[in-house]
mmCIF file of C-alpha atoms in Angstrom:
data_model
loop_
_atom_site.group_PDB
_atom_site.id
_atom_site.type_symbol
_atom_site.label_atom_id
_atom_site.label_comp_id
_atom_site.label_asym_id
_atom_site.label_seq_id
_atom_site.Cartn_x
_atom_site.Cartn_y
_atom_site.Cartn_z
ATOM 1 C CA UNK A 1 0.251 -0.616 0.380
ATOM 2 C CA UNK A 2 1.708 3.284 -1.237
ATOM 3 C CA UNK A 3 -0.079 6.774 -0.742
ATOM 4 C CA UNK A 4 -1.141 6.899 -4.021
ATOM 5 C CA UNK A 5 -3.523 3.728 -3.841
ATOM 6 C CA UNK A 6 -6.250 6.414 -3.372
ATOM 7 C CA UNK A 7 -5.767 7.899 -6.806
ATOM 8 C CA UNK A 8 -9.095 6.453 -8.721
ATOM 9 C CA UNK A 9 -7.764 5.851 -12.180
ATOM 10 C CA UNK A 10 -5.072 7.775 -12.202
ATOM 11 C CA UNK A 11 -2.267 5.610 -12.920
ATOM 12 C CA UNK A 12 0.036 7.485 -15.117
ATOM 13 C CA UNK A 13 -0.281 10.863 -12.448
ATOM 14 C CA UNK A 14 0.821 8.540 -10.280
ATOM 15 C CA UNK A 15 3.684 7.425 -11.456
ATOM 16 C CA UNK A 16 5.167 10.524 -12.360
ATOM 17 C CA UNK A 17 4.577 11.822 -8.769
ATOM 18 C CA UNK A 18 6.022 8.473 -7.249
ATOM 19 C CA UNK A 19 9.480 9.253 -8.879
ATOM 20 C CA UNK A 20 9.720 12.541 -8.676
ATOM 21 C CA UNK A 21 9.012 11.822 -4.570
ATOM 22 C CA UNK A 22 12.246 9.662 -4.863
ATOM 23 C CA UNK A 23 13.886 11.946 -6.539
ATOM 24 C CA UNK A 24 12.973 14.924 -3.796
ATOM 25 C CA UNK A 25 14.265 11.985 -1.749
ATOM 26 C CA UNK A 26 18.166 11.996 -3.585
ATOM 27 C CA UNK A 27 17.479 15.906 -3.127
ATOM 28 C CA UNK A 28 17.758 15.378 1.241
ATOM 29 C CA UNK A 29 20.600 13.717 1.097
ATOM 30 C CA UNK A 30 22.397 16.423 -0.949
ATOM 31 C CA UNK A 31 22.551 14.505 -4.407
ATOM 32 C CA UNK A 32 20.671 16.190 -7.682
ATOM 33 C CA UNK A 33 17.292 14.836 -7.648
ATOM 34 C CA UNK A 34 16.340 15.026 -11.277
ATOM 35 C CA UNK A 35 12.900 15.495 -11.454
ATOM 36 C CA UNK A 36 11.980 17.461 -8.509
ATOM 37 C CA UNK A 37 10.901 20.772 -8.726
ATOM 38 C CA UNK A 38 9.422 23.465 -6.299
ATOM 39 C CA UNK A 39 6.491 24.257 -7.536
ATOM 40 C CA UNK A 40 3.791 22.050 -9.120
ATOM 41 C CA UNK A 41 0.024 22.283 -10.650
ATOM 42 C CA UNK A 42 -2.452 19.738 -10.559
ATOM 43 C CA UNK A 43 -5.132 19.838 -13.156
ATOM 44 C CA UNK A 44 -8.040 17.893 -14.403
ATOM 45 C CA UNK A 45 -12.028 18.585 -14.403
ATOM 46 C CA UNK A 46 -14.217 18.520 -11.496
ATOM 47 C CA UNK A 47 -13.957 15.112 -8.962
ATOM 48 C CA UNK A 48 -10.520 13.812 -10.899
ATOM 49 C CA UNK A 49 -8.831 14.016 -7.502
ATOM 50 C CA UNK A 50 -6.583 17.601 -7.813
ATOM 51 C CA UNK A 51 -6.199 18.097 -3.646
ATOM 52 C CA UNK A 52 -5.778 14.534 -3.450
ATOM 53 C CA UNK A 53 -3.692 13.557 -6.031
ATOM 54 C CA UNK A 54 -1.515 16.877 -3.997
ATOM 55 C CA UNK A 55 -2.041 15.774 -0.843
ATOM 56 C CA UNK A 56 -0.880 12.226 -1.516
ATOM 57 C CA UNK A 57 2.238 13.731 -3.331
ATOM 58 C CA UNK A 58 3.218 15.983 -0.178
ATOM 59 C CA UNK A 59 2.998 12.511 1.949
ATOM 60 C CA UNK A 60 5.246 11.326 -0.158
ATOM 61 C CA UNK A 61 7.510 14.126 -0.264
ATOM 62 C CA UNK A 62 7.941 13.669 4.074
ATOM 63 C CA UNK A 63 7.808 10.080 4.217
ATOM 64 C CA UNK A 64 11.164 8.556 4.235
ATOM 65 C CA UNK A 65 10.043 5.477 2.435
ATOM 66 C CA UNK A 66 8.508 8.259 -0.469
ATOM 67 C CA UNK A 67 4.856 7.764 0.682
ATOM 68 C CA UNK A 68 4.334 4.157 2.409
ATOM 69 C CA UNK A 69 1.315 5.085 3.464
ATOM 70 C CA UNK A 70 1.565 3.574 7.065
ATOM 71 C CA UNK A 71 3.765 5.893 8.868
ATOM 72 C CA UNK A 72 3.630 9.142 10.419
ATOM 73 C CA UNK A 73 4.192 11.784 8.247
ATOM 74 C CA UNK A 74 2.476 9.870 5.910
ATOM 75 C CA UNK A 75 -0.470 9.458 7.995
ATOM 76 C CA UNK A 76 -0.299 13.818 9.304
ATOM 77 C CA UNK A 77 -0.008 14.812 5.872
ATOM 78 C CA UNK A 78 -2.889 12.950 4.513
ATOM 79 C CA UNK A 79 -5.582 13.911 7.247
ATOM 80 C CA UNK A 80 -3.855 17.740 7.451
ATOM 81 C CA UNK A 81 -2.334 17.500 10.533
ATOM 82 C CA UNK A 82 1.524 17.901 9.463
ATOM 83 C CA UNK A 83 3.403 21.334 11.165
ATOM 84 C CA UNK A 84 4.821 22.020 7.906
ATOM 85 C CA UNK A 85 1.394 21.514 5.243
ATOM 86 C CA UNK A 86 -0.123 24.840 4.638
ATOM 87 C CA UNK A 87 -3.486 23.628 3.040
ATOM 88 C CA UNK A 88 -5.143 27.063 1.328
ATOM 89 C CA UNK A 89 -9.073 27.059 0.598
ATOM 90 C CA UNK A 90 -9.983 29.901 -0.809
ATOM 91 C CA UNK A 91 -13.603 30.183 0.760
ATOM 92 C CA UNK A 92 -15.360 33.199 -1.080
ATOM 93 C CA UNK A 93 -15.178 34.331 -4.664
ATOM 94 C CA UNK A 94 -11.526 35.271 -4.828
ATOM 95 C CA UNK A 95 -8.500 35.409 -2.466
ATOM 96 C CA UNK A 96 -6.642 38.154 -2.166
ATOM 97 C CA UNK A 97 -3.285 39.688 -2.414
ATOM 98 C CA UNK A 98 -3.655 40.991 1.083
ATOM 99 C CA UNK A 99 -3.948 36.769 1.869
ATOM 100 C CA UNK A 100 -1.384 35.883 -0.778
ATOM 101 C CA UNK A 101 1.155 37.784 1.023
ATOM 102 C CA UNK A 102 0.140 36.703 4.749
ATOM 103 C CA UNK A 103 0.786 33.126 3.071
ATOM 104 C CA UNK A 104 4.032 33.596 1.301
ATOM 105 C CA UNK A 105 5.022 34.986 4.932
ATOM 106 C CA UNK A 106 3.942 31.765 6.269
ATOM 107 C CA UNK A 107 6.023 29.870 3.425
ATOM 108 C CA UNK A 108 8.960 31.342 4.085
ATOM 109 C CA UNK A 109 9.471 29.368 6.914
ATOM 110 C CA UNK A 110 11.675 26.116 6.914
ATOM 111 C CA UNK A 111 10.356 22.590 8.115
ATOM 112 C CA UNK A 112 9.716 22.162 11.504
ATOM 113 C CA UNK A 113 9.758 18.530 11.651
ATOM 114 C CA UNK A 114 9.453 17.264 7.961
ATOM 115 C CA UNK A 115 11.732 17.501 5.073
ATOM 116 C CA UNK A 116 10.003 20.236 2.829
ATOM 117 C CA UNK A 117 8.053 23.127 4.027
ATOM 118 C CA UNK A 118 5.021 22.041 1.721
ATOM 119 C CA UNK A 119 2.341 24.792 0.155
ATOM 120 C CA UNK A 120 -0.705 23.318 -1.244
ATOM 121 C CA UNK A 121 -3.021 25.993 -2.801
ATOM 122 C CA UNK A 122 -6.381 24.798 -3.648
ATOM 123 C CA UNK A 123 -8.382 26.292 -6.042
ATOM 124 C CA UNK A 124 -5.615 28.550 -7.245
ATOM 125 C CA UNK A 125 -7.611 29.876 -9.762
ATOM 126 C CA UNK A 126 -9.586 32.255 -7.739
ATOM 127 C CA UNK A 127 -6.313 34.221 -6.772
ATOM 128 C CA UNK A 128 -7.105 37.824 -8.000
ATOM 129 C CA UNK A 129 -4.700 39.315 -10.861
ATOM 130 C CA UNK A 130 -2.743 41.061 -8.079
ATOM 131 C CA UNK A 131 -3.044 38.451 -5.867
ATOM 132 C CA UNK A 132 -1.596 36.184 -8.696
ATOM 133 C CA UNK A 133 1.492 38.168 -9.413
ATOM 134 C CA UNK A 134 2.284 38.472 -5.824
ATOM 135 C CA UNK A 135 2.501 34.613 -6.177
ATOM 136 C CA UNK A 136 4.200 34.383 -9.316
ATOM 137 C CA UNK A 137 7.114 35.894 -6.926
ATOM 138 C CA UNK A 138 6.957 33.533 -4.131
ATOM 139 C CA UNK A 139 7.373 30.446 -6.742
ATOM 140 C CA UNK A 140 10.252 32.144 -8.651
ATOM 141 C CA UNK A 141 12.280 32.119 -5.658
ATOM 142 C CA UNK A 142 11.251 29.787 -3.311
ATOM 143 C CA UNK A 143 13.410 28.776 -0.091
ATOM 144 C CA UNK A 144 15.165 25.838 -0.498
ATOM 145 C CA UNK A 145 13.034 23.225 1.435
ATOM 146 C CA UNK A 146 9.636 25.360 0.380
ATOM 147 C CA UNK A 147 7.137 23.290 -2.053
ATOM 148 C CA UNK A 148 4.386 25.184 -3.665
ATOM 149 C CA UNK A 149 1.308 22.638 -5.317
ATOM 150 C CA UNK A 150 -0.881 24.383 -7.098
ATOM 151 C CA UNK A 151 -4.886 22.764 -7.943
ATOM 152 C CA UNK A 152 -6.694 24.152 -10.489
ATOM 153 C CA UNK A 153 -9.104 22.848 -12.827
ATOM 154 C CA UNK A 154 -7.882 23.541 -16.353
ATOM 155 C CA UNK A 155 -3.766 25.314 -16.863
ATOM 156 C CA UNK A 156 -4.969 28.472 -18.607
ATOM 157 C CA UNK A 157 -6.787 29.015 -15.251
ATOM 158 C CA UNK A 158 -3.879 30.577 -14.061
ATOM 159 C CA UNK A 159 -1.366 33.395 -15.477
ATOM 160 C CA UNK A 160 1.536 32.269 -18.395
ATOM 161 C CA UNK A 161 4.273 33.355 -16.114
ATOM 162 C CA UNK A 162 2.704 30.967 -13.054
ATOM 163 C CA UNK A 163 1.735 28.303 -15.298
ATOM 164 C CA UNK A 164 5.632 28.027 -17.321
ATOM 165 C CA UNK A 165 7.236 28.127 -13.414
ATOM 166 C CA UNK A 166 5.181 24.878 -12.158
ATOM 167 C CA UNK A 167 5.298 21.010 -13.405
ATOM 168 C CA UNK A 168 2.265 20.095 -14.562
ATOM 169 C CA UNK A 169 0.334 17.120 -13.242
ATOM 170 C CA UNK A 170 -2.897 16.393 -15.199
ATOM 171 C CA UNK A 171 -5.957 14.117 -14.713
ATOM 172 C CA UNK A 172 -8.322 12.498 -16.302
ATOM 173 C CA UNK A 173 -11.955 11.745 -15.694
ATOM 174 C CA UNK A 174 -12.206 8.066 -14.222
ATOM 175 C CA UNK A 175 -13.806 5.495 -15.691
ATOM 176 C CA UNK A 176 -17.254 4.741 -14.444
ATOM 177 C CA UNK A 177 -15.822 1.170 -13.844
ATOM 178 C CA UNK A 178 -12.818 2.245 -11.492
ATOM 179 C CA UNK A 179 -15.316 4.589 -9.951
ATOM 180 C CA UNK A 180 -17.990 1.871 -8.854
ATOM 181 C CA UNK A 181 -15.390 -0.591 -7.736
ATOM 182 C CA UNK A 182 -13.937 1.871 -5.203
ATOM 183 C CA UNK A 183 -17.636 2.554 -4.220
ATOM 184 C CA UNK A 184 -18.755 -1.112 -3.777
ATOM 185 C CA UNK A 185 -15.341 -2.199 -2.412
ATOM 186 C CA UNK A 186 -14.095 1.095 0.225
ATOM 187 C CA UNK A 187 -17.436 2.268 1.325
ATOM 188 C CA UNK A 188 -19.756 -1.272 1.159
ATOM 189 C CA UNK A 189 -21.772 0.605 -1.088
ATOM 190 C CA UNK A 190 -23.948 -2.291 -3.220
ATOM 191 C CA UNK A 191 -22.702 -2.894 -6.723
ATOM 192 C CA UNK A 192 -26.207 -1.710 -8.659
ATOM 193 C CA UNK A 193 -26.193 1.654 -6.433
ATOM 194 C CA UNK A 194 -22.248 2.128 -7.213
ATOM 195 C CA UNK A 195 -23.013 1.631 -10.885
ATOM 196 C CA UNK A 196 -25.934 4.028 -10.578
ATOM 197 C CA UNK A 197 -23.804 6.459 -8.630
ATOM 198 C CA UNK A 198 -20.569 6.336 -10.539
ATOM 199 C CA UNK A 199 -22.315 6.359 -14.068
ATOM 200 C CA UNK A 200 -24.715 9.751 -12.461
ATOM 201 C CA UNK A 201 -21.271 11.598 -11.339
ATOM 202 C CA UNK A 202 -19.381 11.576 -14.671
ATOM 203 C CA UNK A 203 -16.357 10.047 -12.639
ATOM 204 C CA UNK A 204 -16.731 12.877 -10.552
ATOM 205 C CA UNK A 205 -15.624 10.276 -7.291
ATOM 206 C CA UNK A 206 -17.255 13.223 -4.140
ATOM 207 C CA UNK A 207 -20.190 13.273 -6.126
ATOM 208 C CA UNK A 208 -20.546 9.442 -6.825
ATOM 209 C CA UNK A 209 -19.760 8.470 -3.320
ATOM 210 C CA UNK A 210 -22.332 11.507 -2.228
ATOM 211 C CA UNK A 211 -25.320 9.804 -4.592
ATOM 212 C CA UNK A 212 -24.446 6.878 -3.285
ATOM 213 C CA UNK A 213 -24.783 7.194 0.454
ATOM 214 C CA UNK A 214 -27.199 10.198 0.903
ATOM 215 C CA UNK A 215 -30.638 9.665 -0.312
ATOM 216 C CA UNK A 216 -31.410 13.831 -0.319
ATOM 217 C CA UNK A 217 -28.552 14.359 -3.002
ATOM 218 C CA UNK A 218 -30.384 11.734 -5.009
ATOM 219 C CA UNK A 219 -33.929 13.346 -3.980
ATOM 220 C CA UNK A 220 -32.199 16.449 -5.328
ATOM 221 C CA UNK A 221 -30.697 14.926 -8.452
ATOM 222 C CA UNK A 222 -34.162 13.957 -9.276
ATOM 223 C CA UNK A 223 -36.020 17.264 -9.181
ATOM 224 C CA UNK A 224 -33.307 18.762 -11.040
ATOM 225 C CA UNK A 225 -33.721 16.055 -14.118
ATOM 226 C CA UNK A 226 -37.293 16.501 -13.849
ATOM 227 C CA UNK A 227 -37.518 20.294 -14.909
ATOM 228 C CA UNK A 228 -37.163 19.458 -18.551
ATOM 229 C CA UNK A 229 -40.822 17.604 -18.645
ATOM 230 C CA UNK A 230 -41.802 20.299 -16.471
ATOM 231 C CA UNK A 231 -41.320 23.234 -18.643
ATOM 232 C CA UNK A 232 -44.840 23.312 -20.125
ATOM 233 C CA UNK A 233 -45.599 27.238 -20.321
ATOM 234 C CA UNK A 234 -44.083 30.197 -18.867
ATOM 235 C CA UNK A 235 -45.352 30.339 -15.392
ATOM 236 C CA UNK A 236 -44.187 26.943 -15.362
ATOM 237 C CA UNK A 237 -40.646 27.824 -16.635
ATOM 238 C CA UNK A 238 -40.863 31.083 -13.692
ATOM 239 C CA UNK A 239 -41.844 28.579 -10.992
ATOM 240 C CA UNK A 240 -38.856 26.708 -11.899
ATOM 241 C CA UNK A 241 -36.438 28.767 -11.955
ATOM 242 C CA UNK A 242 -37.553 30.289 -8.426
ATOM 243 C CA UNK A 243 -37.622 26.436 -7.218
ATOM 244 C CA UNK A 244 -33.966 25.947 -8.178
ATOM 245 C CA UNK A 245 -32.881 29.312 -6.565
ATOM 246 C CA UNK A 246 -34.451 28.689 -3.671
ATOM 247 C CA UNK A 247 -32.742 25.401 -2.817
ATOM 248 C CA UNK A 248 -29.371 27.093 -3.761
ATOM 249 C CA UNK A 249 -29.744 29.823 -1.126
ATOM 250 C CA UNK A 250 -31.285 27.366 1.071
ATOM 251 C CA UNK A 251 -28.268 24.775 0.476
ATOM 252 C CA UNK A 252 -26.068 27.801 1.263
ATOM 253 C CA UNK A 253 -27.317 29.357 4.407
ATOM 254 C CA UNK A 254 -27.849 25.612 6.089
ATOM 255 C CA UNK A 255 -24.012 24.785 5.379
ATOM 256 C CA UNK A 256 -22.961 28.223 6.383
ATOM 257 C CA UNK A 257 -25.069 28.707 9.446
ATOM 258 C CA UNK A 258 -23.199 27.140 12.330
ATOM 259 C CA UNK A 259 -20.098 27.839 11.076
ATOM 260 C CA UNK A 260 -20.645 31.485 10.739
ATOM 261 C CA UNK A 261 -22.283 31.520 14.245
ATOM 262 C CA UNK A 262 -19.093 29.731 15.843
ATOM 263 C CA UNK A 263 -16.668 32.160 13.992
ATOM 264 C CA UNK A 264 -18.425 35.421 14.881
ATOM 265 C CA UNK A 265 -18.559 34.390 18.412
ATOM 266 C CA UNK A 266 -14.866 33.347 18.926
ATOM 267 C CA UNK A 267 -14.212 36.463 17.298
ATOM 268 C CA UNK A 268 -16.170 38.292 19.247
ATOM 269 C CA UNK A 269 -14.650 35.930 22.695
ATOM 270 C CA UNK A 270 -10.806 37.243 21.316
ATOM 271 C CA UNK A 271 -12.268 40.880 21.557
ATOM 272 C CA UNK A 272 -13.419 40.816 24.947
ATOM 273 C CA UNK A 273 -17.062 40.422 24.751
ATOM 274 C CA UNK A 274 -18.124 39.016 27.988
ATOM 275 C CA UNK A 275 -15.268 39.988 30.108
ATOM 276 C CA UNK A 276 -15.756 41.751 33.203
ATOM 277 C CA UNK A 277 -13.427 45.272 34.398
ATOM 278 C CA UNK A 278 -14.705 48.757 33.905
ATOM 279 C CA UNK A 279 -14.493 50.154 30.323
ATOM 280 C CA UNK A 280 -12.880 46.751 29.350
ATOM 281 C CA UNK A 281 -15.839 45.031 27.591
ATOM 282 C CA UNK A 282 -16.949 48.235 25.382
ATOM 283 C CA UNK A 283 -13.448 49.034 24.388
ATOM 284 C CA UNK A 284 -12.121 46.019 23.464
ATOM 285 C CA UNK A 285 -15.586 45.736 21.169
ATOM 286 C CA UNK A 286 -15.800 48.820 19.523
ATOM 287 C CA UNK A 287 -11.768 48.584 18.818
ATOM 288 C CA UNK A 288 -12.823 44.626 17.192
ATOM 289 C CA UNK A 289 -15.546 46.262 14.661
ATOM 290 C CA UNK A 290 -13.685 46.410 11.784
ATOM 291 C CA UNK A 291 -12.432 42.958 12.519
ATOM 292 C CA UNK A 292 -16.474 41.769 12.470
ATOM 293 C CA UNK A 293 -17.382 43.974 9.697
ATOM 294 C CA UNK A 294 -14.405 41.689 7.808
ATOM 295 C CA UNK A 295 -15.505 38.302 8.864
ATOM 296 C CA UNK A 296 -19.258 39.750 7.402
ATOM 297 C CA UNK A 297 -17.838 40.077 4.427
ATOM 298 C CA UNK A 298 -15.836 36.995 4.042
ATOM 299 C CA UNK A 299 -19.123 35.195 5.472
ATOM 300 C CA UNK A 300 -21.091 36.767 2.686
ATOM 301 C CA UNK A 301 -18.557 35.830 -0.088
ATOM 302 C CA UNK A 302 -18.649 32.217 0.735
ATOM 303 C CA UNK A 303 -22.133 32.060 1.033
ATOM 304 C CA UNK A 304 -22.713 33.263 -2.304
ATOM 305 C CA UNK A 305 -19.205 31.139 -3.705
ATOM 306 C CA UNK A 306 -21.727 27.935 -2.399
ATOM 307 C CA UNK A 307 -24.851 29.401 -3.413
ATOM 308 C CA UNK A 308 -22.839 29.429 -7.035
ATOM 309 C CA UNK A 309 -21.448 26.152 -7.132
ATOM 310 C CA UNK A 310 -24.852 24.558 -5.848
ATOM 311 C CA UNK A 311 -26.157 26.493 -8.927
ATOM 312 C CA UNK A 312 -23.743 24.786 -11.269
ATOM 313 C CA UNK A 313 -23.899 21.851 -10.635
ATOM 314 C CA UNK A 314 -27.467 21.652 -11.142
ATOM 315 C CA UNK A 315 -26.861 23.501 -14.270
ATOM 316 C CA UNK A 316 -24.413 20.627 -14.934
ATOM 317 C CA UNK A 317 -26.670 18.228 -14.425
ATOM 318 C CA UNK A 318 -29.105 19.909 -16.884
ATOM 319 C CA UNK A 319 -26.363 19.064 -19.448
ATOM 320 C CA UNK A 320 -25.407 15.848 -18.867
ATOM 321 C CA UNK A 321 -29.250 15.569 -19.349
ATOM 322 C CA UNK A 322 -29.776 16.798 -23.080
ATOM 323 C CA UNK A 323 -26.053 15.323 -23.679
ATOM 324 C CA UNK A 324 -27.786 12.513 -23.290
ATOM 325 C CA UNK A 325 -30.550 13.365 -25.715
ATOM 326 C CA UNK A 326 -28.445 13.900 -28.208
ATOM 327 C CA UNK A 327 -26.566 10.718 -28.155
ATOM 328 C CA UNK A 328 -29.969 9.229 -28.536
ATOM 329 C CA UNK A 329 -30.854 11.674 -31.089
ATOM 330 C CA UNK A 330 -27.675 10.853 -33.247
ATOM 331 C CA UNK A 331 -27.485 7.476 -32.389
ATOM 332 C CA UNK A 332 -24.296 6.921 -30.605
ATOM 333 C CA UNK A 333 -23.454 4.418 -28.698
ATOM 334 C CA UNK A 334 -21.611 6.002 -25.623
ATOM 335 C CA UNK A 335 -22.571 5.919 -22.062
ATOM 336 C CA UNK A 336 -25.766 7.589 -20.729
ATOM 337 C CA UNK A 337 -25.034 9.748 -17.517
ATOM 338 C CA UNK A 338 -28.895 9.371 -17.094
ATOM 339 C CA UNK A 339 -29.828 5.323 -18.063
ATOM 340 C CA UNK A 340 -32.165 5.591 -15.028
ATOM 341 C CA UNK A 341 -33.857 8.156 -16.834
ATOM 342 C CA UNK A 342 -34.654 6.742 -20.408
ATOM 343 C CA UNK A 343 -38.282 7.112 -21.200
ATOM 344 C CA UNK A 344 -37.602 10.722 -20.579
ATOM 345 C CA UNK A 345 -34.391 11.088 -22.793
ATOM 346 C CA UNK A 346 -36.346 9.034 -25.462
ATOM 347 C CA UNK A 347 -40.019 11.073 -25.393
ATOM 348 C CA UNK A 348 -37.620 14.284 -25.806
ATOM 349 C CA UNK A 349 -35.216 12.505 -28.203
ATOM 350 C CA UNK A 350 -38.155 11.817 -30.531
ATOM 351 C CA UNK A 351 -40.072 14.271 -30.126
ATOM 352 C CA UNK A 352 -37.466 17.489 -30.517
ATOM 353 C CA UNK A 353 -34.033 17.629 -33.149
ATOM 354 C CA UNK A 354 -30.861 17.991 -32.323
ATOM 355 C CA UNK A 355 -30.202 21.293 -33.067
ATOM 356 C CA UNK A 356 -32.789 22.099 -30.408
ATOM 357 C CA UNK A 357 -30.997 20.155 -28.418
ATOM 358 C CA UNK A 358 -27.347 21.835 -29.279
ATOM 359 C CA UNK A 359 -29.311 25.067 -28.012
ATOM 360 C CA UNK A 360 -30.626 24.003 -25.108
ATOM 361 C CA UNK A 361 -26.957 22.951 -24.115
ATOM 362 C CA UNK A 362 -26.358 26.386 -25.520
ATOM 363 C CA UNK A 363 -28.371 28.027 -23.220
ATOM 364 C CA UNK A 364 -27.097 26.158 -19.670
ATOM 365 C CA UNK A 365 -24.155 27.027 -20.570
ATOM 366 C CA UNK A 366 -24.529 30.275 -21.096
ATOM 367 C CA UNK A 367 -26.455 30.710 -18.231
ATOM 368 C CA UNK A 368 -23.399 29.551 -16.147
ATOM 369 C CA UNK A 369 -21.256 32.629 -18.221
ATOM 370 C CA UNK A 370 -24.123 34.743 -16.764
ATOM 371 C CA UNK A 371 -23.922 33.380 -13.162
ATOM 372 C CA UNK A 372 -20.236 33.676 -13.357
ATOM 373 C CA UNK A 373 -20.486 37.720 -14.129
ATOM 374 C CA UNK A 374 -22.612 38.086 -11.483
ATOM 375 C CA UNK A 375 -25.791 38.381 -13.004
ATOM 376 C CA UNK A 376 -28.954 38.135 -11.595
ATOM 377 C CA UNK A 377 -29.470 34.533 -10.055
ATOM 378 C CA UNK A 378 -32.942 34.637 -10.304
ATOM 379 C CA UNK A 379 -32.757 36.736 -13.983
ATOM 380 C CA UNK A 380 -30.273 34.095 -15.135
ATOM 381 C CA UNK A 381 -31.822 30.768 -14.589
ATOM 382 C CA UNK A 382 -35.756 32.027 -15.618
ATOM 383 C CA UNK A 383 -34.188 33.316 -19.049
ATOM 384 C CA UNK A 384 -32.428 29.949 -19.632
ATOM 385 C CA UNK A 385 -35.681 27.556 -18.211
ATOM 386 C CA UNK A 386 -37.820 30.387 -21.148
ATOM 387 C CA UNK A 387 -35.102 28.973 -23.936
ATOM 388 C CA UNK A 388 -35.529 25.439 -22.632
ATOM 389 C CA UNK A 389 -38.976 25.341 -22.874
ATOM 390 C CA UNK A 390 -40.138 22.977 -25.687
#
């Protein structure tokens, strides 16, 4: 067993990273370590396991045996508790230059326990232009034992100057059979449910796991995929848009409510709320008003991001539905992501033309672009629903 065993369907990437980890060991021992570099870029479609691959590589860098998977170094890196691992997860719409500069200062320190200091930057594509410029300077001249691991859906999502200074690790969409096997053998999921979840998730591992284990997730998918047959008039289109946006808002609120409360409570305590002593409580809380405002802004940005992510996931479900319709219209012998809805697919395939299906797919993709450009979600989704109407 090694730390790379959990990289589903990524044999080539695992081999590359394993060789690089061995080269890193040569560097530590004073050798040349050909194949090892201080900046890596992990790219691949959503669900391909970018962060998992980066974390496994980080463990292999720390492990004396190149990622055995059972020593303390591997265990701490894989669960994220190693003192020489800095994990960055942009929770809001973007990652600011101030946050990046703070990160660079922390990255400049020498390793305390391990052989390297590893900075794992998830969703590096969310860095603002100013933040990316600051990051570039750190990657160009890194400390001798600091390794940057950047994750992004596509190399083109990052500045070309950053991309050119990183070694690229490209991950692919895992096959349905590979994902189903992992669900069945490691998650004790019945084979038929594992196959359904893997197929419906189109290789997105975490999405497949959620579909297999969470009935609420399956119900939400069913509700989204019932939209095409419900769009019989303008009123139905508006209602469908309202339901979709409301569901995304509710999911974002549920995901952030407890976290927001805890963060606000901790910050208020930090600034002295509830302390005793004449004038102490008032003065410290007033001094923390700016910090509280900054926290509220971050929380709003995180909620907006979660809402957009939820909406985008629903839109991608619709894209998969119409893609299956198009495949049936052309008689293509491909795996249908929504094979469990074959009757609905067949009905729509017979009652429409491939040109109409393509226009509907274009309408969904345009809605995604509008949401990314900060268009009002209700307006964007309503326009899409009207375009999807038969």
